[in-house]
Each structure stands twice: as C-alpha cells, then as structure tokens.
CSV table of C-alpha atoms in Angstrom, one decimal:
chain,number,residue,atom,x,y,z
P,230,UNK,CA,42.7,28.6,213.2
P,231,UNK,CA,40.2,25.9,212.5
P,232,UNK,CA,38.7,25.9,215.5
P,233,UNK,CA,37.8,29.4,215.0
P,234,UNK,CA,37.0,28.6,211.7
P,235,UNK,CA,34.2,26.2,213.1
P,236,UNK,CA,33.4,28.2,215.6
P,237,UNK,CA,32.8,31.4,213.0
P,238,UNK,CA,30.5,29.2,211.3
P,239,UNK,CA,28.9,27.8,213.9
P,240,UNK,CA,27.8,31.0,215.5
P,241,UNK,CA,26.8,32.2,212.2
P,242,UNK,CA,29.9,35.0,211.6
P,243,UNK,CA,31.0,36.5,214.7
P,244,UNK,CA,35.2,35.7,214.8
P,245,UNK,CA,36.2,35.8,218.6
P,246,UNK,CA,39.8,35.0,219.9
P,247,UNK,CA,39.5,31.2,221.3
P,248,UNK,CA,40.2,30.0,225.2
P,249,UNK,CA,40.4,27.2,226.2
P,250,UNK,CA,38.4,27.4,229.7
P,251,UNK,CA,35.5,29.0,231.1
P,252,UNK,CA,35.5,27.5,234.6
P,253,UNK,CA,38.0,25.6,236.7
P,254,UNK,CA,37.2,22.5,239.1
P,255,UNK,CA,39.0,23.1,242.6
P,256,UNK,CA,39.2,21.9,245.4
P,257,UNK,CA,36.5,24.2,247.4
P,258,UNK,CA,34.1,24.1,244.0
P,259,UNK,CA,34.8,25.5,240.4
P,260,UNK,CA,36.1,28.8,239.9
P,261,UNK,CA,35.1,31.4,237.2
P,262,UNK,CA,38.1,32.0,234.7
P,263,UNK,CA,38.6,35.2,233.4
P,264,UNK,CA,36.6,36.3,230.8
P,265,UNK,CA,39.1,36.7,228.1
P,266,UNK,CA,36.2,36.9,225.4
P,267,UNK,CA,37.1,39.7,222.4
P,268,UNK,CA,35.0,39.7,219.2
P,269,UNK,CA,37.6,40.0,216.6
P,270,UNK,CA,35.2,40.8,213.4
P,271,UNK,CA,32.3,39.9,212.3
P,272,UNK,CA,32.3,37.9,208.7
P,273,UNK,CA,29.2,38.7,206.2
P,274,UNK,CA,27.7,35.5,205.3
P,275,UNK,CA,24.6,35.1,203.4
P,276,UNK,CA,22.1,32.9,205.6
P,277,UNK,CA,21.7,30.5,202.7
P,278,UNK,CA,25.4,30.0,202.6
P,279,UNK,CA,25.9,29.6,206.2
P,280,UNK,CA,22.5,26.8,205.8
P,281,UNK,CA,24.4,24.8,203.3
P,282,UNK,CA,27.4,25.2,205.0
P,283,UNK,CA,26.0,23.4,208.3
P,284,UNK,CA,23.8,21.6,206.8
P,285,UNK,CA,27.1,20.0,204.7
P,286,UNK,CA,28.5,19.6,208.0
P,287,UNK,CA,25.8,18.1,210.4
P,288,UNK,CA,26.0,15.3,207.5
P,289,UNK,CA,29.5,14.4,207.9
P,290,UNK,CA,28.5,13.5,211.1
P,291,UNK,CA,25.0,12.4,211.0
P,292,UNK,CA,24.4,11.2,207.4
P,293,UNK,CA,27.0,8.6,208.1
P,294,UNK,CA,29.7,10.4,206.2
P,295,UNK,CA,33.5,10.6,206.6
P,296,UNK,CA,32.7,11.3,210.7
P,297,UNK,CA,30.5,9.4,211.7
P,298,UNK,CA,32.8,8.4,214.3
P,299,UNK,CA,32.0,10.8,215.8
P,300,UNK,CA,27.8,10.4,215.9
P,301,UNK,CA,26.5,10.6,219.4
P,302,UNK,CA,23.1,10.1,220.1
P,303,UNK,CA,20.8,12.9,220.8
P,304,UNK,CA,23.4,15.4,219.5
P,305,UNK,CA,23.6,17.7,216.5
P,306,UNK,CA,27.7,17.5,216.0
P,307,UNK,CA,28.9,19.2,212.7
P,308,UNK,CA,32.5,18.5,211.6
P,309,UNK,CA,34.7,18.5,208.6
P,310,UNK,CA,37.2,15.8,208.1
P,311,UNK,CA,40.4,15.9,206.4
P,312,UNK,CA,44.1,14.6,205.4
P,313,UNK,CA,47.1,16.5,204.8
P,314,UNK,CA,49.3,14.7,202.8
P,315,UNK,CA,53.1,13.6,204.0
P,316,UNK,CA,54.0,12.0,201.3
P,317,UNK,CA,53.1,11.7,197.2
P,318,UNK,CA,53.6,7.8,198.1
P,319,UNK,CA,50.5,8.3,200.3
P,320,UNK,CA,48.0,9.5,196.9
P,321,UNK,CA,45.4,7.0,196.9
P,322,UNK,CA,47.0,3.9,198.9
P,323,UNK,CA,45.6,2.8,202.1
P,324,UNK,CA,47.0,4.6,205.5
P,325,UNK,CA,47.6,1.2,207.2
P,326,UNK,CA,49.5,-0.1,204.7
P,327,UNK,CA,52.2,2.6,204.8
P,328,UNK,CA,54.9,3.2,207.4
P,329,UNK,CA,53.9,5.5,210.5
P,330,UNK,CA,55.9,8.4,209.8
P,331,UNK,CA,54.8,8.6,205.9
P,332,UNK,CA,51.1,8.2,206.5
P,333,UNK,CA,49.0,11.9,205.8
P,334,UNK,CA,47.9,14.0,209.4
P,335,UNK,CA,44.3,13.3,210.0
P,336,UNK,CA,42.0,15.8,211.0
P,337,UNK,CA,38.8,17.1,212.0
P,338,UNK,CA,37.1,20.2,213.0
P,339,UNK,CA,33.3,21.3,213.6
P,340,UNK,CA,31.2,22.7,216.3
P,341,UNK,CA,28.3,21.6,218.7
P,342,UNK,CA,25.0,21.3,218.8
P,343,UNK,CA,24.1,22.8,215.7
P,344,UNK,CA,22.1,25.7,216.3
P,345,UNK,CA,23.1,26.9,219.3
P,346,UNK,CA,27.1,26.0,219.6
P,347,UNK,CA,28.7,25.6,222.9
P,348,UNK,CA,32.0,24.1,222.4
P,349,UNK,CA,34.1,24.5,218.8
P,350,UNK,CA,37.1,21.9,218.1
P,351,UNK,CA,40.0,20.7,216.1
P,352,UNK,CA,41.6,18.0,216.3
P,353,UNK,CA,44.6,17.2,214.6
P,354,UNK,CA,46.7,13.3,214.6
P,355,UNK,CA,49.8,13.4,213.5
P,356,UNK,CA,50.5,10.8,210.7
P,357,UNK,CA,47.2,9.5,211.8
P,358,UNK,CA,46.0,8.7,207.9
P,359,UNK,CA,42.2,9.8,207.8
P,360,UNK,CA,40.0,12.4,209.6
P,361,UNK,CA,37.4,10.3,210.0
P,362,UNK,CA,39.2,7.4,211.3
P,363,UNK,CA,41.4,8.7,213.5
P,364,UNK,CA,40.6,12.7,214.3
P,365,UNK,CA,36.8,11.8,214.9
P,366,UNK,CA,36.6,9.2,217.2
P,367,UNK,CA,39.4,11.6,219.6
P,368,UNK,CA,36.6,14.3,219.6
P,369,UNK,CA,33.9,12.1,220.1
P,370,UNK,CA,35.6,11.4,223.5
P,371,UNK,CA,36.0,15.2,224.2
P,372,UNK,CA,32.7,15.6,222.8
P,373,UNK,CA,31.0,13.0,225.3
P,374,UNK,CA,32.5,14.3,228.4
P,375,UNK,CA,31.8,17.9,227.4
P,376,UNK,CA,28.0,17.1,227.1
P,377,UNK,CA,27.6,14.6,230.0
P,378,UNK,CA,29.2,17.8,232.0
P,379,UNK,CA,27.1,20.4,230.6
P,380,UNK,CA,24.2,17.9,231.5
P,381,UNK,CA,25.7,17.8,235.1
P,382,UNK,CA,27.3,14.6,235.1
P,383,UNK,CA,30.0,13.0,235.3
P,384,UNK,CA,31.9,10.4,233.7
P,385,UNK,CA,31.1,7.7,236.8
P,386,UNK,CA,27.8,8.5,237.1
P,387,UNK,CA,26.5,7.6,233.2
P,388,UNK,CA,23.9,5.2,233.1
P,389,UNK,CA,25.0,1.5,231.8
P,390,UNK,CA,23.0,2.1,228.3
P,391,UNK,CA,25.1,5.2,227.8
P,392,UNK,CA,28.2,2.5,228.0
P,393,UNK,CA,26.8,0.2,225.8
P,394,UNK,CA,26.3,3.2,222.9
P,395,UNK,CA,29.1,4.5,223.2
P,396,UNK,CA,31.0,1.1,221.9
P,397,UNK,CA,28.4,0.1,219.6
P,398,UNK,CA,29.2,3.7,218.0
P,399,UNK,CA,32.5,3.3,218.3
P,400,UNK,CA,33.0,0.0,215.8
C-alpha cells in the first residue's frame, strides 16, 4: 500500500493497482507482459499540496536528509523514510545497540524521477532499525539497476566512474 501510496503521489493522484513487470528478458529477447494496468480512482489533490509534498520528498533524498542513501547522481529520487517500532525498549536508544529481533522495521518508500515517475517502491527490513540506514541503501541498488536499464545498459557494461560513485555514495 505504500508503494501505491508513492506512486499516487508521484503521478500527481491517479491510484492504479501495482505490478510488478512490464517486460520479461528471455531467451529469444524480452517479451511484453500483459497489461494488467486498472486506474482504481483518482485522488483530488490541490497542486500546491502535491508541490510540498514532493518537494518534502525530493529532500529526503537530495537535501541530505534521512535517505540520502539513497542519492544517485543525476537522478531526482523522492522517498520517505521510516521506523516501526518493535519494542518500547527501542524509544530513543540506538538500533545497533539492541538485540536483532527487538530492533524497530526500517523502511522506505518514494518514487522516481520526480516529475515524470517510472518506477514506485517500498522497501521494507525487518528489524532493520532505521529507514534511512538500512531501507535506503536496498533501493538505491534496485534504483541503480532500474535506471542503468532504462538507459540501455547493463550492469557489466557501467563505465568505471559510475563504480567509483556508487561506493563513495554509499559510505
């Protein structure tokens, strides 16, 4: 529901029932999926609200807020990042210094590029502590191969400087 949540937002109100595929890679060539596209609704939302609403969002990311994990270079990723608590224990007390299993999910959800959305995620870590911690830097990865193939390339084929940002971005 987050996902469509940032994907609502992103497309600025239009609710449509997710997929997860467009295309297939086989053997002979990629395939078409079906088109299993529905608009569900379409949510009124003033176009100031939905400004300050992305514009919150493109800042999580790329004002060096809580997901700036995920920043990649060139590319207008909004996100929201979050905790759902486990535990009262966890209130205010640092993730890594709590056992696994009592540490808050992590997560983080958003959409990309900014104003004109192709992909809309969330991703959610199990006793992972923070969003921005441990939810952004999973989508970043999604994120990178997502772009490098809509750019019509592939993961062997990236250029050594795209390497060398990627784990400078990453620390």
């Amino acid at each position: 529901m987050l996902a469509v949540f940032a994907a609502t937002v992103g497309n600025g109100g239009t609710v449509w029932r997710p997929h997860l595929i467009r295309t297939r890679e086989i053997r002979e060539g990629v395939q078409e999926a079906e088109n299993t596209d529905a608009r569900v609704r379409t949510v009124p939302l003033q176009a100031r609200t939905l400004e300050v609403i992305k514009d919150a969002m493109w800042g999580v990311v790329n004002d060096l807020g809580t997901g700036a994990r995920a920043l990649i270079a060139g590319r207008d990723v909004c996100a929201k990042t979050g905790t759902a608590q486990v535990f009262k224990a966890s209130r205010d007390v640092d993730a890594d210094k709590l056992a696994k299993e009592k540490r808050d999910h992590a997560w983080f959800v958003g959409f990309a590029p900014r104003d004109h959305p192709q992909i809309a995620w969330a991703v959610f870590v199990q006793n992972g502590g923070h969003g921005g911690t441990t939810a952004a830097p999973i989508a970043r990865a999604v994120l990178e191969k997502f772009f490098l193939k809509m750019d019509g390339g592939s993961p062997d084929r990236r250029p050594p400087e795209a390497h060398a940002a990627s784990a400078t971005l990453s620390r």
